[in-house]
Amino acid sequence: MRLTILLFDGFTALDIVGGYEVLANVPGVETEFAAARRGPVWADTRRLALTAFKTFDEIDRTDIVYVPGGPGVTPALNDPTLLDTIQRLATGATWTVGICNGVELLGKAGLLRGKQVTTNWVARDKVASHGAIVGTRRYVRDGQLITGAGVSASIDAGLFLAGLLAGEQVARTLQLGIEYYPDPPFGNGTPDTASDFAKSIVRQFEAEGAERIRSLTAPA
Amino acid sequence: MRLTILLFDGFTALDIVGGYEVLANVPGVETEFAAARRGPVWADTRRLALTAFKTFDEIDRTDIVYVPGGPGVTPALNDPTLLDTIQRLATGATWTVGICNGVELLGKAGLLRGKQVTTNWVARDKVASHGAIVGTRRYVRDGQLITGAGVSASIDAGLFLAGLLAGEQVARTLQLGIEYYPDPPFGNGTPDTASDFAKSIVRQFEAEGAERIRSLTAPA
């Protein structure tokens, strides 16, 4: 079973790595990172790069197509090559996974009409504008579509899909492998119960995200 | 403030990215990835590579030195260049961070004698053999040393350190930014309460890890 993780400039690394660390370790899953071009693709901080070892063109089909989010989603919504690749691979895949505001890309690719989904809490209205029914859960399945809330929710979504692929016993083993028995130092909750201060800062960060990544330079 | 994340062949990606996603977004933190050589460094799956954009030699000092774990730790324990770099940078740094069995590398570098630490649950005896007092918590501070349990505990450890660097309000904002309100689909617990089946598989995976990464080939 083939897992294809799509990279684009300005992704958020944990959107990818949380799900990858689970799914790439499911027995029988062969993982590949793909982008428009081979080589390093820079994350939103411009300080981390993941390596694409395939181009979109080199991939005829896959079993699981995985689309992360990040501030790079805003420019990526106008990237026909990425959107066509998402649409093409999702059509042939058994599973389509969207994480965080990467779910917007699935919407723009025409994959969400009438679908139950979740997304980053700041992206709910944008995702709904593509015809999706947007909830607030950490991961949601609608048929062959799995969506995750923001960033670290990729871990929960990945474990959920691992359970579907390989059963609960394997998923629990993977959970132990990544020692995912979380204990957030400042407590748990929901995004909606976070402080107004935190919400206003994150909303601002999100609003300025596309401009910020344009202003940041990757190391020489 | 400078955050230097050390890469070596066969690291576990989430050991890094969980902490990175928090710490690289603390205001005023400048993040760099360093390795023995520049360019892609392959994770334990041989399907993900992070880019090192500095060599160890190019770094005179840093404020936070961050050492991940993974199956690559076993061979890395015999890598004098990496161990010297850890020892040298930790000596001048304000904070030293070890995650998962990366804490063994801190021990081998002579940094743990008499120190309170945590580590991956399978690595506790090995870490204790370096003179550390090993607990079972998800993150532990002893003076300038922060250690995290396995893999995803890098998120909790990162948030804890973010609170020390920038205060609780900023750390809570970063928590909202990465939407870290975990809800593991198969429940929470501790590694010690996982099933015997899961524990035996993970122990075997850990025991065979160094051999496994030698047998895996990175994509051409």
mmCIF file of C-alpha atoms in Angstrom, chain B residues 1-167:
data_model
loop_
_atom_site.group_PDB
_atom_site.id
_atom_site.type_symbol
_atom_site.label_atom_id
_atom_site.label_comp_id
_atom_site.label_asym_id
_atom_site.label_seq_id
_atom_site.Cartn_x
_atom_site.Cartn_y
_atom_site.Cartn_z
ATOM 1 C CA MET B 1 18.216 33.064 20.904
ATOM 2 C CA ARG B 2 19.625 30.253 18.801
ATOM 3 C CA LEU B 3 18.143 26.743 18.642
ATOM 4 C CA THR B 4 20.405 24.121 17.089
ATOM 5 C CA ILE B 5 18.835 20.774 16.221
ATOM 6 C CA LEU B 6 21.400 18.041 15.640
ATOM 7 C CA LEU B 7 20.717 15.537 12.853
ATOM 8 C CA PHE B 8 22.284 12.115 12.450
ATOM 9 C CA ASP B 9 21.461 9.184 10.205
ATOM 10 C CA GLY B 10 18.423 7.212 11.380
ATOM 11 C CA PHE B 11 16.733 9.802 13.621
ATOM 12 C CA THR B 12 12.997 9.555 14.311
ATOM 13 C CA ALA B 13 11.290 12.499 12.645
ATOM 14 C CA LEU B 14 8.619 13.211 15.269
ATOM 15 C CA ASP B 15 11.298 13.361 18.004
ATOM 16 C CA ILE B 16 12.434 16.487 16.198
ATOM 17 C CA VAL B 17 9.367 18.000 14.637
ATOM 18 C CA GLY B 18 7.202 17.907 17.789
ATOM 19 C CA GLY B 19 9.664 20.108 19.660
ATOM 20 C CA TYR B 20 10.677 22.141 16.614
ATOM 21 C CA GLU B 21 7.109 23.124 15.782
ATOM 22 C CA VAL B 22 6.789 24.731 19.219
ATOM 23 C CA LEU B 23 10.277 26.128 19.795
ATOM 24 C CA ALA B 24 10.919 27.504 16.295
ATOM 25 C CA ASN B 25 7.799 29.641 16.747
ATOM 26 C CA VAL B 26 8.835 31.162 20.093
ATOM 27 C CA PRO B 27 9.401 34.874 19.375
ATOM 28 C CA GLY B 28 13.124 35.580 19.061
ATOM 29 C CA VAL B 29 14.203 31.979 18.489
ATOM 30 C CA GLU B 30 16.317 31.400 15.372
ATOM 31 C CA THR B 31 16.362 27.701 14.413
ATOM 32 C CA GLU B 32 19.076 25.805 12.540
ATOM 33 C CA PHE B 33 19.479 22.154 11.571
ATOM 34 C CA ALA B 34 23.051 20.866 11.666
ATOM 35 C CA ALA B 35 24.733 17.582 10.780
ATOM 36 C CA ALA B 36 28.198 16.219 10.051
ATOM 37 C CA ARG B 37 27.601 17.175 6.410
ATOM 38 C CA ARG B 38 25.190 19.596 4.731
ATOM 39 C CA GLY B 39 22.263 18.277 2.757
ATOM 40 C CA PRO B 40 19.581 15.656 3.346
ATOM 41 C CA VAL B 41 19.832 13.445 6.423
ATOM 42 C CA TRP B 42 17.624 10.365 6.313
ATOM 43 C CA ALA B 43 15.222 9.369 9.069
ATOM 44 C CA ASP B 44 14.813 5.817 10.357
ATOM 45 C CA THR B 45 12.213 4.948 7.695
ATOM 46 C CA ARG B 46 14.596 5.994 4.881
ATOM 47 C CA ARG B 47 11.586 7.697 3.355
ATOM 48 C CA LEU B 48 11.856 11.119 5.018
ATOM 49 C CA ALA B 49 14.867 13.420 4.972
ATOM 50 C CA LEU B 50 15.436 16.708 6.765
ATOM 51 C CA THR B 51 17.941 19.157 5.349
ATOM 52 C CA ALA B 52 21.016 20.141 7.350
ATOM 53 C CA PHE B 53 22.061 23.610 6.340
ATOM 54 C CA LYS B 54 25.041 23.838 8.654
ATOM 55 C CA THR B 55 27.820 21.437 9.534
ATOM 56 C CA PHE B 56 28.727 20.807 13.158
ATOM 57 C CA ASP B 57 32.085 22.549 12.499
ATOM 58 C CA GLU B 58 30.339 25.745 11.490
ATOM 59 C CA ILE B 59 28.685 26.165 14.878
ATOM 60 C CA ASP B 60 30.802 27.750 17.583
ATOM 61 C CA ARG B 61 28.048 27.974 20.140
ATOM 62 C CA THR B 62 24.294 27.968 20.545
ATOM 63 C CA ASP B 63 21.686 28.770 23.192
ATOM 64 C CA ILE B 64 19.608 25.590 22.949
ATOM 65 C CA VAL B 65 21.073 22.317 21.740
ATOM 66 C CA TYR B 66 18.434 19.744 20.803
ATOM 67 C CA VAL B 67 19.245 16.034 20.458
ATOM 68 C CA PRO B 68 16.575 13.686 19.063
ATOM 69 C CA GLY B 69 16.456 9.899 19.261
ATOM 70 C CA GLY B 70 15.674 7.058 16.929
ATOM 71 C CA PRO B 71 17.175 3.719 15.859
ATOM 72 C CA GLY B 72 20.169 5.713 14.623
ATOM 73 C CA VAL B 73 21.190 6.342 18.235
ATOM 74 C CA THR B 74 22.808 2.893 18.503
ATOM 75 C CA PRO B 75 25.400 3.548 15.766
ATOM 76 C CA ALA B 76 25.640 7.227 16.809
ATOM 77 C CA LEU B 77 26.832 6.171 20.275
ATOM 78 C CA ASN B 78 30.089 5.245 18.507
ATOM 79 C CA ASP B 79 30.348 8.476 16.530
ATOM 80 C CA PRO B 80 32.984 10.685 18.195
ATOM 81 C CA THR B 81 32.183 13.683 15.976
ATOM 82 C CA LEU B 82 28.552 13.742 17.081
ATOM 83 C CA LEU B 83 29.385 13.069 20.746
ATOM 84 C CA ASP B 84 32.070 15.781 20.787
ATOM 85 C CA THR B 85 29.638 18.226 19.198
ATOM 86 C CA ILE B 86 26.968 17.458 21.790
ATOM 87 C CA GLN B 87 29.439 17.847 24.630
ATOM 88 C CA ARG B 88 30.918 21.057 23.208
ATOM 89 C CA LEU B 89 27.614 22.782 22.418
ATOM 90 C CA ALA B 90 25.917 21.685 25.659
ATOM 91 C CA THR B 91 28.789 23.158 27.667
ATOM 92 C CA GLY B 92 28.208 26.620 26.215
ATOM 93 C CA ALA B 93 24.411 26.465 25.893
ATOM 94 C CA THR B 94 21.742 27.781 28.215
ATOM 95 C CA TRP B 95 19.530 24.744 27.581
ATOM 96 C CA THR B 96 20.238 21.185 26.551
ATOM 97 C CA VAL B 97 17.284 19.173 25.281
ATOM 98 C CA GLY B 98 17.287 15.398 24.837
ATOM 99 C CA ILE B 99 14.276 13.527 23.474
ATOM 100 C CA CYS B 100 13.489 9.808 23.470
ATOM 101 C CA ASN B 101 16.582 7.586 23.373
ATOM 102 C CA GLY B 102 18.534 10.637 22.219
ATOM 103 C CA VAL B 103 18.979 11.044 25.975
ATOM 104 C CA GLU B 104 21.432 8.112 25.730
ATOM 105 C CA LEU B 105 23.641 10.306 23.554
ATOM 106 C CA LEU B 106 23.701 12.957 26.289
ATOM 107 C CA GLY B 107 24.705 10.209 28.712
ATOM 108 C CA LYS B 108 27.483 8.929 26.472
ATOM 109 C CA ALA B 109 28.690 12.531 26.107
ATOM 110 C CA GLY B 110 29.108 12.620 29.898
ATOM 111 C CA LEU B 111 26.307 15.100 30.589
ATOM 112 C CA LEU B 112 23.984 13.055 32.805
ATOM 113 C CA ARG B 113 25.859 11.992 35.924
ATOM 114 C CA GLY B 114 23.521 12.501 38.894
ATOM 115 C CA LYS B 115 20.881 14.195 36.732
ATOM 116 C CA GLN B 116 17.126 13.653 36.929
ATOM 117 C CA VAL B 117 15.903 12.684 33.452
ATOM 118 C CA THR B 118 13.243 10.887 31.454
ATOM 119 C CA THR B 119 13.589 8.977 28.186
ATOM 120 C CA ASN B 120 11.813 6.513 25.905
ATOM 121 C CA TRP B 121 10.385 3.748 28.099
ATOM 122 C CA VAL B 122 12.519 1.084 26.352
ATOM 123 C CA ALA B 123 15.738 3.051 26.951
ATOM 124 C CA ARG B 124 15.450 3.618 30.709
ATOM 125 C CA ASP B 125 18.099 1.065 31.752
ATOM 126 C CA LYS B 126 20.542 2.216 29.102
ATOM 127 C CA VAL B 127 20.187 5.847 30.170
ATOM 128 C CA ALA B 128 20.547 4.893 33.841
ATOM 129 C CA SER B 129 23.837 3.147 32.977
ATOM 130 C CA HIS B 130 25.285 6.618 32.298
ATOM 131 C CA GLY B 131 24.662 7.683 35.893
ATOM 132 C CA ALA B 132 21.305 9.408 35.399
ATOM 133 C CA ILE B 133 18.320 9.111 37.724
ATOM 134 C CA VAL B 134 15.651 7.999 35.274
ATOM 135 C CA GLY B 135 11.962 8.687 35.882
ATOM 136 C CA THR B 136 8.850 7.931 33.884
ATOM 137 C CA ARG B 137 7.422 11.418 33.348
ATOM 138 C CA ARG B 138 6.796 12.875 29.925
ATOM 139 C CA TYR B 139 9.296 15.706 30.396
ATOM 140 C CA VAL B 140 11.725 16.519 33.189
ATOM 141 C CA ARG B 141 13.806 19.583 33.993
ATOM 142 C CA ASP B 142 17.025 19.346 35.970
ATOM 143 C CA GLY B 143 18.715 22.748 35.948
ATOM 144 C CA GLN B 144 19.602 23.563 32.327
ATOM 145 C CA LEU B 145 18.717 20.082 31.116
ATOM 146 C CA ILE B 146 15.288 19.233 29.659
ATOM 147 C CA THR B 147 14.540 15.647 28.722
ATOM 148 C CA GLY B 148 11.495 14.195 27.032
ATOM 149 C CA ALA B 149 10.062 10.694 26.863
ATOM 150 C CA GLY B 150 9.583 8.969 23.497
ATOM 151 C CA VAL B 151 8.847 10.574 20.128
ATOM 152 C CA SER B 152 5.589 12.553 20.549
ATOM 153 C CA ALA B 153 6.656 13.643 24.058
ATOM 154 C CA SER B 154 8.832 16.147 22.195
ATOM 155 C CA ILE B 155 5.666 18.255 21.910
ATOM 156 C CA ASP B 156 5.077 18.331 25.679
ATOM 157 C CA ALA B 157 8.779 18.931 26.372
ATOM 158 C CA GLY B 158 8.826 21.705 23.773
ATOM 159 C CA LEU B 159 5.802 23.436 25.294
ATOM 160 C CA PHE B 160 7.326 23.135 28.749
ATOM 161 C CA LEU B 161 10.562 24.761 27.562
ATOM 162 C CA ALA B 162 8.591 27.407 25.629
ATOM 163 C CA GLY B 163 6.940 28.305 28.946
ATOM 164 C CA LEU B 164 10.364 28.742 30.556
ATOM 165 C CA LEU B 165 11.653 30.831 27.648
ATOM 166 C CA ALA B 166 8.676 33.070 27.051
ATOM 167 C CA GLY B 167 6.108 32.532 29.804
#
